[in-house]
Each structure stands twice: as C-alpha cells, then as structure tokens.
Amino acid sequence: YSGMGSYYETIEASKSSHSLDLNSRFVCTNSTSVLSSYSKSNSCAISWATAAISAAEYSIQQHMGISTSLSMEYLLTCYKKDTGDDGCNGISMSDLSDFLYDRGLMTEEDVNRIGKEKMCEEANSSKTYHFESEKISAPNRGGLMNLVASGNPTLTLMSLNLLHLRYAYPPK
C-alpha cells in the first residue's frame, strides 16, 4: 500500500471538530439489562446494535427535538425474529437498513408498556420510529467524510476478514 489509489483522497475538513450529546446509559452494568450477558466474556458481538441505537436516538433528537431511549432488547429480539440471525457474527448494512426502514425501532418505555413477549407483533408497529438511510457516494474515506459532513447521524460498520489482514511496516 503506497498511500495512493482508490483509498486515498485529499479531504478539506468543513469543521475543525464535531461533537454531539448522546443518551447516557449503563446498559451492561445493570443486572436486569438485556445486555448484562454481553458484558461478560462471550463470542457474540453486538456493537452494530449499540451503534444503530445511538445513531437513531441522535436522529430523533436532531430532527424531531425529542430525547428518547430506544430499546436495545427490541432491536436484538425482533431482528433475530425477522431474519433468523442473532447478529453475533455481525450483520450487513443493507440488512440493518432494511430492518430500520421496514420494522423500525421502539422506545424502552413502549416495550415496557406493551410487554416484551408482544413487542415484535405487527399490531404494535404504530409505536415504532422508522428510518431511511443514505449510502455513501464512494466506498472510501472521502465518501465517508462527505457523509459525516452532511450533518446527519452516521453509522459505520467495519467488516474485516482477519485471515486476510496483514500488517505493513514502514521501510527502515
């Protein structure tokens, strides 16, 4: 890798910094949390779900002026029910995008009111927030930076095949 080619673009930053306020929560330390089992050593990665929830909450806050907590349990349970995949080995962005558009996300408050056993039923779909997603214009750093600069909440998932990952050392 010489630093040139499709992965290298000169980028002029439109802002010198970017910050946002996300809902603060301790999802893994509460023993009754759906995520408490993930806070221990295990073979299931759900970073895609926590990133999706954070981006969705920020989107609701930014576009609707509402600060709400979306249900991680709803996302994990209903995604598995709809797709048959628990997401432990990661998911594709197109599958997540389809789920967020078709199924949507539900607040923790609505899940508690409706009940966890009924939260995925179609009859409760009116209680969900649905999201459209925009794909980057180019699958490289420049395309991602342009998407972030648009001001919309951005969710980025990285797919690595560790068998093909190599380290490059600078010449001595």
Short mmCIF file of C-alpha atoms in Angstrom, two decimals:
data_model
loop_
_atom_site.label_atom_id
_atom_site.label_comp_id
_atom_site.label_asym_id
_atom_site.label_seq_id
_atom_site.Cartn_x
_atom_site.Cartn_y
_atom_site.Cartn_z
CA TYR A 1 0.00 0.00 0.00
CA SER A 2 1.66 3.18 -1.17
CA GLY A 3 -0.91 5.65 0.17
CA MET A 4 -2.26 6.29 -3.32
CA GLY A 5 -5.21 4.88 -5.23
CA SER A 6 -8.91 4.49 -4.55
CA TYR A 7 -8.48 4.62 -0.78
CA TYR A 8 -6.69 7.95 -0.74
CA GLU A 9 -8.35 11.28 -1.33
CA THR A 10 -7.37 14.72 -0.18
CA ILE A 11 -10.06 15.95 2.20
CA GLU A 12 -10.65 19.50 3.32
CA ALA A 13 -12.48 19.37 6.64
CA SER A 14 -15.51 21.65 6.73
CA LYS A 15 -15.30 21.88 10.53
CA SER A 16 -12.33 21.64 12.85
CA SER A 17 -14.28 19.46 15.28
CA HIS A 18 -17.63 17.76 15.73
CA SER A 19 -19.40 16.73 18.91
CA LEU A 20 -22.84 15.54 19.89
CA ASP A 21 -24.75 14.66 23.01
CA LEU A 22 -25.92 11.07 23.22
CA ASN A 23 -28.14 9.49 25.82
CA SER A 24 -26.00 8.36 28.72
CA ARG A 25 -26.75 4.88 29.96
CA PHE A 26 -25.09 1.98 31.65
CA VAL A 27 -26.64 -0.86 29.73
CA CYS A 28 -24.20 -3.58 30.72
CA THR A 29 -23.82 -2.92 34.44
CA ASN A 30 -27.49 -3.27 35.38
CA SER A 31 -28.08 -6.95 36.23
CA THR A 32 -31.61 -6.82 34.76
CA SER A 33 -30.43 -5.32 31.46
CA VAL A 34 -30.76 -7.37 28.31
CA LEU A 35 -27.10 -6.56 27.65
CA SER A 36 -25.74 -7.79 31.01
CA SER A 37 -24.83 -11.17 29.49
CA TYR A 38 -22.80 -9.40 26.78
CA SER A 39 -20.67 -7.56 29.37
CA LYS A 40 -19.04 -10.87 30.26
CA SER A 41 -16.63 -12.72 28.02
CA ASN A 42 -18.59 -14.31 25.17
CA SER A 43 -18.46 -14.91 21.44
CA CYS A 44 -21.29 -12.57 20.43
CA ALA A 45 -20.50 -9.08 19.09
CA ILE A 46 -23.37 -6.59 19.19
CA SER A 47 -21.52 -3.34 18.58
CA TRP A 48 -23.63 -2.93 15.43
CA ALA A 49 -26.74 -2.77 17.61
CA THR A 50 -25.39 -0.23 20.09
CA ALA A 51 -24.17 1.94 17.21
CA ALA A 52 -27.56 1.72 15.47
CA ILE A 53 -29.44 2.69 18.64
CA SER A 54 -27.14 5.67 19.28
CA ALA A 55 -27.43 6.93 15.70
CA ALA A 56 -31.21 6.50 15.74
CA GLU A 57 -31.61 8.32 19.07
CA TYR A 58 -29.47 11.17 17.79
CA SER A 59 -31.52 11.32 14.58
CA ILE A 60 -34.77 11.57 16.56
CA GLN A 61 -33.26 14.25 18.77
CA GLN A 62 -31.88 16.21 15.81
CA HIS A 63 -34.92 16.04 13.53
CA MET A 64 -37.83 15.88 16.00
CA GLY A 65 -36.42 17.59 19.08
CA ILE A 66 -37.30 14.55 21.23
CA SER A 67 -34.85 12.97 23.63
CA THR A 68 -35.81 9.31 23.97
CA SER A 69 -34.24 5.97 24.79
CA LEU A 70 -34.77 3.31 22.15
CA SER A 71 -34.94 -0.32 23.18
CA MET A 72 -31.85 -2.43 22.55
CA GLU A 73 -33.86 -5.51 23.50
CA TYR A 74 -36.42 -4.69 20.81
CA LEU A 75 -33.70 -4.42 18.16
CA LEU A 76 -31.91 -7.64 19.16
CA THR A 77 -35.07 -9.71 19.66
CA CYS A 78 -37.09 -8.52 16.67
CA TYR A 79 -34.10 -8.53 14.30
CA LYS A 80 -33.47 -12.17 15.20
CA LYS A 81 -37.17 -13.00 14.87
CA ASP A 82 -37.43 -11.32 11.44
CA THR A 83 -34.17 -12.60 9.94
CA GLY A 84 -33.40 -15.77 11.91
CA ASP A 85 -29.94 -14.32 12.57
CA ASP A 86 -28.83 -13.29 16.07
CA GLY A 87 -26.24 -10.86 14.63
CA CYS A 88 -23.46 -12.26 16.83
CA ASN A 89 -21.15 -12.60 13.84
CA GLY A 90 -22.06 -9.18 12.52
CA ILE A 91 -24.69 -8.14 10.01
CA SER A 92 -24.74 -6.47 6.63
CA MET A 93 -25.53 -2.78 6.40
CA SER A 94 -28.26 -3.48 3.83
CA ASP A 95 -29.99 -5.92 6.23
CA LEU A 96 -29.81 -3.38 9.06
CA SER A 97 -31.02 -0.60 6.77
CA ASP A 98 -33.98 -2.73 5.64
CA PHE A 99 -34.87 -3.56 9.25
CA LEU A 100 -34.74 0.10 10.36
CA TYR A 101 -36.90 1.13 7.40
CA ASP A 102 -39.43 -1.73 7.47
CA ARG A 103 -39.64 -2.69 11.15
CA GLY A 104 -38.28 0.42 12.86
CA LEU A 105 -37.26 0.82 16.49
CA MET A 106 -39.36 1.09 19.64
CA THR A 107 -38.71 3.08 22.80
CA GLU A 108 -37.85 1.37 26.06
CA GLU A 109 -40.99 2.93 27.54
CA ASP A 110 -43.24 1.38 24.87
CA VAL A 111 -41.56 -2.03 25.24
CA ASN A 112 -42.22 -1.94 29.00
CA ARG A 113 -45.84 -0.87 28.46
CA ILE A 114 -46.62 -3.39 25.69
CA GLY A 115 -44.60 -6.24 27.17
CA LYS A 116 -41.51 -7.97 25.87
CA GLU A 117 -43.45 -11.01 24.70
CA LYS A 118 -45.64 -8.86 22.40
CA MET A 119 -43.23 -6.14 21.31
CA CYS A 120 -42.41 -7.74 17.91
CA GLU A 121 -46.04 -8.25 16.87
CA GLU A 122 -47.20 -6.34 13.80
CA ALA A 123 -50.11 -4.88 15.79
CA ASN A 124 -47.57 -2.74 17.67
CA SER A 125 -45.86 -1.35 14.56
CA SER A 126 -47.55 2.04 15.03
CA LYS A 127 -45.35 2.52 18.10
CA THR A 128 -42.10 2.43 16.13
CA TYR A 129 -39.78 5.01 14.61
CA HIS A 130 -38.75 4.19 11.03
CA PHE A 131 -35.52 5.37 9.42
CA GLU A 132 -34.31 5.89 5.88
CA SER A 133 -30.64 5.51 5.20
CA GLU A 134 -28.32 7.06 2.67
CA LYS A 135 -25.37 5.19 1.24
CA ILE A 136 -22.03 6.89 0.79
CA SER A 137 -21.28 8.14 -2.70
CA ALA A 138 -17.94 6.33 -2.80
CA PRO A 139 -16.83 3.42 -0.60
CA ASN A 140 -13.70 5.13 0.65
CA ARG A 141 -12.54 7.66 3.20
CA GLY A 142 -13.59 10.67 1.15
CA GLY A 143 -17.12 9.34 0.67
CA LEU A 144 -17.45 8.64 4.37
CA MET A 145 -16.15 12.08 5.33
CA ASN A 146 -18.62 13.74 2.96
CA LEU A 147 -21.48 11.77 4.53
CA VAL A 148 -20.41 12.78 8.06
CA ALA A 149 -20.07 16.41 6.93
CA SER A 150 -23.71 16.37 5.76
CA GLY A 151 -24.71 16.68 9.42
CA ASN A 152 -26.84 13.54 9.53
CA PRO A 153 -26.24 10.80 12.11
CA THR A 154 -23.78 8.38 10.58
CA LEU A 155 -23.48 4.69 11.34
CA THR A 156 -20.37 2.94 10.07
CA LEU A 157 -19.80 -0.77 10.37
CA MET A 158 -16.46 -2.28 9.51
CA SER A 159 -16.06 -5.71 8.05
CA LEU A 160 -12.70 -7.39 8.44
CA ASN A 161 -11.63 -10.81 7.38
CA LEU A 162 -8.85 -11.40 9.89
CA LEU A 163 -7.40 -14.20 7.77
CA HIS A 164 -6.57 -11.65 5.08
CA LEU A 165 -5.46 -8.85 7.40
CA ARG A 166 -1.79 -8.00 7.07
CA TYR A 167 0.47 -5.61 8.86
CA ALA A 168 2.57 -3.16 6.87
CA TYR A 169 5.75 -1.82 8.40
CA PRO A 170 7.49 1.31 7.16
CA PRO A 171 10.78 0.71 5.38
CA LYS A 172 13.89 1.04 7.53
#
